[in-house]
Amino acid sequence: MKRHLVRLTLLCGFALLSTIVQAHSLQNKLYDTGEAIPKPRVMTGFVEMQHARGVPNVPFLDEAGQTQTLKQHQGKLVLVNLWATWCVPCLREIPQLQQLKQQYQGKNIAIVPISIDEDPKEVRPFLTKHNFKDYQTWFDPTQNIEQIIPANVVPATYFFDTKGNLVGFVRGYLDWGDKDVAPYLDQLIAKYGQ
């Protein structure tokens, strides 16, 4: 009986949360994104949204302690990767994202890692220890990102069009080094980075 009540409570909570999220999404629908780009197998977990969603401009910190916002990358497709030092799959994504950043340098895409660690002072030593000393990241110790997207799963990657509207996401690990990722990113840039 107790298990049944717990399951029922969880299901009701999930239904309520889904309704709230859907209602919030309906309010922020800005435009129909058109037909979804056919995904390669590696991108199966990626969700290309049917409607672009407007998001608030929230502040983050860079490693110098300066305030940064996603707005500074408007005009490009923006890939935001949420990660944390305690996240093992994040450690696997970092070198792949570093390589993508180099590969796409000078193209109409910005790759922005954001650490959600509570203490930013721990991040640089962690990156240095794992031979990622050149990996530049922003910090969000107070989880301002929650005003835009949920930060309850890391790694998670979110895509924003040239005007800063949310157009897609993948929650969980993705093999960014797979040979089929770059051609798919090229299509996302062509669709949302113009």
PDB file of C-alpha atoms in Angstrom:
ATOM      1  CA  MET A   1       0.000   0.000   0.000  1.00  0.00           C
ATOM      2  CA  LYS A   2       2.814   2.409   0.912  1.00  0.00           C
ATOM      3  CA  ARG A   3       4.636   1.756  -2.369  1.00  0.00           C
ATOM      4  CA  HIS A   4       1.435   2.394  -4.291  1.00  0.00           C
ATOM      5  CA  LEU A   5       0.965   5.740  -2.525  1.00  0.00           C
ATOM      6  CA  VAL A   6       4.591   6.711  -3.146  1.00  0.00           C
ATOM      7  CA  ARG A   7       4.280   5.843  -6.844  1.00  0.00           C
ATOM      8  CA  LEU A   8       0.987   7.701  -7.115  1.00  0.00           C
ATOM      9  CA  THR A   9       2.485  10.744  -5.381  1.00  0.00           C
ATOM     10  CA  LEU A  10       5.519  10.672  -7.691  1.00  0.00           C
ATOM     11  CA  LEU A  11       3.321  10.311 -10.777  1.00  0.00           C
ATOM     12  CA  CYS A  12       1.114  13.206  -9.699  1.00  0.00           C
ATOM     13  CA  GLY A  13       4.164  15.332  -8.954  1.00  0.00           C
ATOM     14  CA  PHE A  14       5.664  14.494 -12.335  1.00  0.00           C
ATOM     15  CA  ALA A  15       2.372  15.287 -14.106  1.00  0.00           C
ATOM     16  CA  LEU A  16       2.137  18.629 -12.311  1.00  0.00           C
ATOM     17  CA  LEU A  17       5.763  19.480 -13.130  1.00  0.00           C
ATOM     18  CA  SER A  18       5.216  18.537 -16.795  1.00  0.00           C
ATOM     19  CA  THR A  19       2.131  20.740 -16.946  1.00  0.00           C
ATOM     20  CA  ILE A  20       3.999  23.684 -15.418  1.00  0.00           C
ATOM     21  CA  VAL A  21       6.949  23.230 -17.806  1.00  0.00           C
ATOM     22  CA  GLN A  22       4.624  22.944 -20.811  1.00  0.00           C
ATOM     23  CA  ALA A  23       2.666  26.026 -19.750  1.00  0.00           C
ATOM     24  CA  HIS A  24       5.917  27.952 -19.274  1.00  0.00           C
ATOM     25  CA  SER A  25       7.157  26.774 -22.677  1.00  0.00           C
ATOM     26  CA  LEU A  26       3.913  27.853 -24.347  1.00  0.00           C
ATOM     27  CA  GLN A  27       4.353  31.376 -22.994  1.00  0.00           C
ATOM     28  CA  ASN A  28       7.854  31.646 -24.391  1.00  0.00           C
ATOM     29  CA  LYS A  29       7.279  30.227 -27.869  1.00  0.00           C
ATOM     30  CA  LEU A  30       8.806  32.694 -30.290  1.00  0.00           C
ATOM     31  CA  TYR A  31       8.807  30.951 -33.647  1.00  0.00           C
ATOM     32  CA  ASP A  32       8.275  27.577 -35.244  1.00  0.00           C
ATOM     33  CA  THR A  33      11.701  26.056 -35.944  1.00  0.00           C
ATOM     34  CA  GLY A  34      10.422  24.122 -38.951  1.00  0.00           C
ATOM     35  CA  GLU A  35      11.264  20.585 -39.876  1.00  0.00           C
ATOM     36  CA  ALA A  36      13.793  18.939 -37.560  1.00  0.00           C
ATOM     37  CA  ILE A  37      17.201  18.097 -38.973  1.00  0.00           C
ATOM     38  CA  PRO A  38      17.554  14.311 -39.361  1.00  0.00           C
ATOM     39  CA  LYS A  39      19.788  13.104 -36.531  1.00  0.00           C
ATOM     40  CA  PRO A  40      22.643  10.639 -36.770  1.00  0.00           C
ATOM     41  CA  ARG A  41      22.584   7.819 -34.224  1.00  0.00           C
ATOM     42  CA  VAL A  42      25.093   9.554 -31.933  1.00  0.00           C
ATOM     43  CA  MET A  43      22.674  12.503 -31.603  1.00  0.00           C
ATOM     44  CA  THR A  44      19.678  10.355 -30.656  1.00  0.00           C
ATOM     45  CA  GLY A  45      19.380  12.076 -27.268  1.00  0.00           C
ATOM     46  CA  PHE A  46      19.384  15.550 -28.828  1.00  0.00           C
ATOM     47  CA  VAL A  47      16.011  17.303 -28.867  1.00  0.00           C
ATOM     48  CA  GLU A  48      15.532  19.956 -31.529  1.00  0.00           C
ATOM     49  CA  MET A  49      12.646  22.017 -30.212  1.00  0.00           C
ATOM     50  CA  GLN A  50       9.586  22.620 -32.385  1.00  0.00           C
ATOM     51  CA  HIS A  51       9.428  26.209 -31.178  1.00  0.00           C
ATOM     52  CA  ALA A  52      12.325  28.455 -30.194  1.00  0.00           C
ATOM     53  CA  ARG A  53      11.949  29.617 -26.620  1.00  0.00           C
ATOM     54  CA  GLY A  54      12.904  33.056 -25.325  1.00  0.00           C
ATOM     55  CA  VAL A  55      15.092  33.063 -22.225  1.00  0.00           C
ATOM     56  CA  PRO A  56      16.215  35.766 -19.780  1.00  0.00           C
ATOM     57  CA  ASN A  57      19.740  37.155 -19.952  1.00  0.00           C
ATOM     58  CA  VAL A  58      21.409  35.957 -16.731  1.00  0.00           C
ATOM     59  CA  PRO A  59      24.953  36.631 -15.459  1.00  0.00           C
ATOM     60  CA  PHE A  60      27.814  34.173 -15.095  1.00  0.00           C
ATOM     61  CA  LEU A  61      31.414  34.673 -14.006  1.00  0.00           C
ATOM     62  CA  ASP A  62      34.568  34.019 -15.991  1.00  0.00           C
ATOM     63  CA  GLU A  63      37.838  32.882 -14.416  1.00  0.00           C
ATOM     64  CA  ALA A  64      38.910  36.505 -13.837  1.00  0.00           C
ATOM     65  CA  GLY A  65      35.716  37.107 -11.841  1.00  0.00           C
ATOM     66  CA  GLN A  66      34.197  39.277 -14.584  1.00  0.00           C
ATOM     67  CA  THR A  67      30.482  39.078 -15.363  1.00  0.00           C
ATOM     68  CA  GLN A  68      29.647  37.362 -18.659  1.00  0.00           C
ATOM     69  CA  THR A  69      26.332  36.663 -20.393  1.00  0.00           C
ATOM     70  CA  LEU A  70      25.251  34.551 -23.326  1.00  0.00           C
ATOM     71  CA  LYS A  71      24.086  37.761 -25.005  1.00  0.00           C
ATOM     72  CA  GLN A  72      27.698  38.575 -25.922  1.00  0.00           C
ATOM     73  CA  HIS A  73      27.605  35.620 -28.340  1.00  0.00           C
ATOM     74  CA  GLN A  74      24.461  36.726 -30.158  1.00  0.00           C
ATOM     75  CA  GLY A  75      24.886  36.420 -33.886  1.00  0.00           C
ATOM     76  CA  LYS A  76      26.217  32.874 -33.486  1.00  0.00           C
ATOM     77  CA  LEU A  77      24.796  29.468 -32.683  1.00  0.00           C
ATOM     78  CA  VAL A  78      25.707  29.033 -29.012  1.00  0.00           C
ATOM     79  CA  LEU A  79      26.425  25.622 -27.501  1.00  0.00           C
ATOM     80  CA  VAL A  80      26.328  25.813 -23.684  1.00  0.00           C
ATOM     81  CA  ASN A  81      27.745  22.783 -21.905  1.00  0.00           C
ATOM     82  CA  LEU A  82      26.908  22.467 -18.199  1.00  0.00           C
ATOM     83  CA  TRP A  83      29.458  20.466 -16.270  1.00  0.00           C
ATOM     84  CA  ALA A  84      30.923  19.952 -12.779  1.00  0.00           C
ATOM     85  CA  THR A  85      34.147  18.612 -11.284  1.00  0.00           C
ATOM     86  CA  TRP A  86      32.259  15.792  -9.539  1.00  0.00           C
ATOM     87  CA  CYS A  87      30.742  14.596 -12.840  1.00  0.00           C
ATOM     88  CA  VAL A  88      32.661  11.649 -14.326  1.00  0.00           C
ATOM     89  CA  PRO A  89      31.010  11.809 -17.792  1.00  0.00           C
ATOM     90  CA  CYS A  90      31.870  15.532 -17.917  1.00  0.00           C
ATOM     91  CA  LEU A  91      35.535  14.574 -17.688  1.00  0.00           C
ATOM     92  CA  ARG A  92      35.067  12.499 -20.858  1.00  0.00           C
ATOM     93  CA  GLU A  93      33.348  15.356 -22.705  1.00  0.00           C
ATOM     94  CA  ILE A  94      35.906  18.087 -21.938  1.00  0.00           C
ATOM     95  CA  PRO A  95      38.639  16.969 -24.390  1.00  0.00           C
ATOM     96  CA  GLN A  96      36.030  16.373 -27.097  1.00  0.00           C
ATOM     97  CA  LEU A  97      34.556  19.850 -26.607  1.00  0.00           C
ATOM     98  CA  GLN A  98      38.062  21.358 -26.580  1.00  0.00           C
ATOM     99  CA  GLN A  99      38.705  19.719 -29.935  1.00  0.00           C
ATOM    100  CA  LEU A 100      35.366  20.945 -31.325  1.00  0.00           C
ATOM    101  CA  LYS A 101      36.144  24.474 -30.156  1.00  0.00           C
ATOM    102  CA  GLN A 102      39.438  24.390 -32.066  1.00  0.00           C
ATOM    103  CA  GLN A 103      37.830  22.784 -35.127  1.00  0.00           C
ATOM    104  CA  TYR A 104      35.086  25.429 -35.253  1.00  0.00           C
ATOM    105  CA  GLN A 105      37.266  28.442 -34.480  1.00  0.00           C
ATOM    106  CA  GLY A 106      36.282  31.276 -36.818  1.00  0.00           C
ATOM    107  CA  LYS A 107      32.915  29.683 -37.659  1.00  0.00           C
ATOM    108  CA  ASN A 108      29.516  30.921 -36.595  1.00  0.00           C
ATOM    109  CA  ILE A 109      29.354  28.913 -33.355  1.00  0.00           C
ATOM    110  CA  ALA A 110      30.388  29.669 -29.772  1.00  0.00           C
ATOM    111  CA  ILE A 111      31.102  26.785 -27.404  1.00  0.00           C
ATOM    112  CA  VAL A 112      30.622  27.947 -23.824  1.00  0.00           C
ATOM    113  CA  PRO A 113      31.340  25.561 -20.934  1.00  0.00           C
ATOM    114  CA  ILE A 114      29.704  26.569 -17.644  1.00  0.00           C
ATOM    115  CA  SER A 115      30.731  24.913 -14.387  1.00  0.00           C
ATOM    116  CA  ILE A 116      27.963  24.607 -11.817  1.00  0.00           C
ATOM    117  CA  ASP A 117      30.415  23.824  -9.000  1.00  0.00           C
ATOM    118  CA  GLU A 118      29.579  25.727  -5.823  1.00  0.00           C
ATOM    119  CA  ASP A 119      33.198  26.770  -5.293  1.00  0.00           C
ATOM    120  CA  PRO A 120      34.812  28.124  -8.487  1.00  0.00           C
ATOM    121  CA  LYS A 121      38.231  28.080  -6.771  1.00  0.00           C
ATOM    122  CA  GLU A 122      38.240  24.279  -7.041  1.00  0.00           C
ATOM    123  CA  VAL A 123      37.683  24.229 -10.809  1.00  0.00           C
ATOM    124  CA  ARG A 124      41.030  25.491 -12.169  1.00  0.00           C
ATOM    125  CA  PRO A 125      43.090  23.055 -10.015  1.00  0.00           C
ATOM    126  CA  PHE A 126      40.794  20.235 -11.183  1.00  0.00           C
ATOM    127  CA  LEU A 127      41.272  21.189 -14.852  1.00  0.00           C
ATOM    128  CA  THR A 128      45.042  21.504 -14.417  1.00  0.00           C
ATOM    129  CA  LYS A 129      45.227  18.128 -12.643  1.00  0.00           C
ATOM    130  CA  HIS A 130      43.476  16.488 -15.614  1.00  0.00           C
ATOM    131  CA  ASN A 131      45.673  18.242 -18.227  1.00  0.00           C
ATOM    132  CA  PHE A 132      42.933  20.666 -19.354  1.00  0.00           C
ATOM    133  CA  LYS A 133      44.857  23.800 -18.409  1.00  0.00           C
ATOM    134  CA  ASP A 134      43.767  25.593 -21.618  1.00  0.00           C
ATOM    135  CA  TYR A 135      40.075  24.806 -21.101  1.00  0.00           C
ATOM    136  CA  GLN A 136      38.290  28.091 -20.470  1.00  0.00           C
ATOM    137  CA  THR A 137      35.043  27.931 -18.537  1.00  0.00           C
ATOM    138  CA  TRP A 138      32.496  30.196 -16.960  1.00  0.00           C
ATOM    139  CA  PHE A 139      31.120  29.631 -13.477  1.00  0.00           C
ATOM    140  CA  ASP A 140      27.613  29.564 -12.084  1.00  0.00           C
ATOM    141  CA  PRO A 141      27.995  28.872  -8.356  1.00  0.00           C
ATOM    142  CA  THR A 142      24.514  30.258  -7.577  1.00  0.00           C
ATOM    143  CA  GLN A 143      22.946  28.384 -10.508  1.00  0.00           C
ATOM    144  CA  ASN A 144      21.532  31.389 -12.356  1.00  0.00           C
ATOM    145  CA  ILE A 145      21.247  28.975 -15.287  1.00  0.00           C
ATOM    146  CA  GLU A 146      18.124  27.593 -13.581  1.00  0.00           C
ATOM    147  CA  GLN A 147      16.321  30.744 -14.791  1.00  0.00           C
ATOM    148  CA  ILE A 148      16.920  29.522 -18.349  1.00  0.00           C
ATOM    149  CA  ILE A 149      17.247  25.739 -18.247  1.00  0.00           C
ATOM    150  CA  PRO A 150      17.257  22.978 -15.626  1.00  0.00           C
ATOM    151  CA  ALA A 151      20.670  22.256 -14.135  1.00  0.00           C
ATOM    152  CA  ASN A 152      19.717  19.021 -12.389  1.00  0.00           C
ATOM    153  CA  VAL A 153      21.584  16.826 -14.906  1.00  0.00           C
ATOM    154  CA  VAL A 154      25.222  17.176 -15.925  1.00  0.00           C
ATOM    155  CA  PRO A 155      26.623  17.005 -18.403  1.00  0.00           C
ATOM    156  CA  ALA A 156      23.904  18.760 -20.334  1.00  0.00           C
ATOM    157  CA  THR A 157      24.227  20.813 -23.490  1.00  0.00           C
ATOM    158  CA  TYR A 158      21.854  23.507 -24.706  1.00  0.00           C
ATOM    159  CA  PHE A 159      21.764  25.282 -28.066  1.00  0.00           C
ATOM    160  CA  PHE A 160      20.716  28.885 -28.627  1.00  0.00           C
ATOM    161  CA  ASP A 161      20.085  30.586 -31.973  1.00  0.00           C
ATOM    162  CA  THR A 162      21.697  33.863 -33.076  1.00  0.00           C
ATOM    163  CA  LYS A 163      19.164  35.886 -31.060  1.00  0.00           C
ATOM    164  CA  GLY A 164      19.715  33.900 -27.849  1.00  0.00           C
ATOM    165  CA  ASN A 165      16.597  31.731 -28.090  1.00  0.00           C
ATOM    166  CA  LEU A 166      16.725  28.124 -26.877  1.00  0.00           C
ATOM    167  CA  VAL A 167      16.355  25.762 -29.863  1.00  0.00           C
ATOM    168  CA  GLY A 168      17.634  22.390 -28.652  1.00  0.00           C
ATOM    169  CA  PHE A 169      19.278  20.359 -25.926  1.00  0.00           C
ATOM    170  CA  VAL A 170      20.777  17.038 -24.921  1.00  0.00           C
ATOM    171  CA  ARG A 171      20.833  16.000 -21.281  1.00  0.00           C
ATOM    172  CA  GLY A 172      23.538  13.524 -20.355  1.00  0.00           C
ATOM    173  CA  TYR A 173      26.792  12.440 -21.957  1.00  0.00           C
ATOM    174  CA  LEU A 174      27.275  12.805 -25.706  1.00  0.00           C
ATOM    175  CA  ASP A 175      30.282  11.556 -27.680  1.00  0.00           C
ATOM    176  CA  TRP A 176      31.231  14.914 -29.241  1.00  0.00           C
ATOM    177  CA  GLY A 177      34.201  13.239 -30.937  1.00  0.00           C
ATOM    178  CA  ASP A 178      32.031  10.935 -33.037  1.00  0.00           C
ATOM    179  CA  LYS A 179      32.514  11.433 -36.796  1.00  0.00           C
ATOM    180  CA  ASP A 180      28.803  12.206 -37.297  1.00  0.00           C
ATOM    181  CA  VAL A 181      28.674  15.084 -34.798  1.00  0.00           C
ATOM    182  CA  ALA A 182      30.483  17.717 -36.900  1.00  0.00           C
ATOM    183  CA  PRO A 183      28.246  17.307 -39.982  1.00  0.00           C
ATOM    184  CA  TYR A 184      25.196  17.606 -37.722  1.00  0.00           C
ATOM    185  CA  LEU A 185      26.626  20.734 -36.050  1.00  0.00           C
ATOM    186  CA  ASP A 186      27.237  22.184 -39.513  1.00  0.00           C
ATOM    187  CA  GLN A 187      23.530  21.728 -40.266  1.00  0.00           C
ATOM    188  CA  LEU A 188      22.554  23.340 -36.943  1.00  0.00           C
ATOM    189  CA  ILE A 189      24.835  26.294 -37.743  1.00  0.00           C
ATOM    190  CA  ALA A 190      23.253  26.619 -41.204  1.00  0.00           C
ATOM    191  CA  LYS A 191      19.750  26.555 -39.697  1.00  0.00           C
ATOM    192  CA  TYR A 192      20.184  28.573 -36.481  1.00  0.00           C
ATOM    193  CA  GLY A 193      23.485  30.406 -36.857  1.00  0.00           C
ATOM    194  CA  GLN A 194      22.480  32.726 -39.678  1.00  0.00           C
TER     195      GLN A 194
END
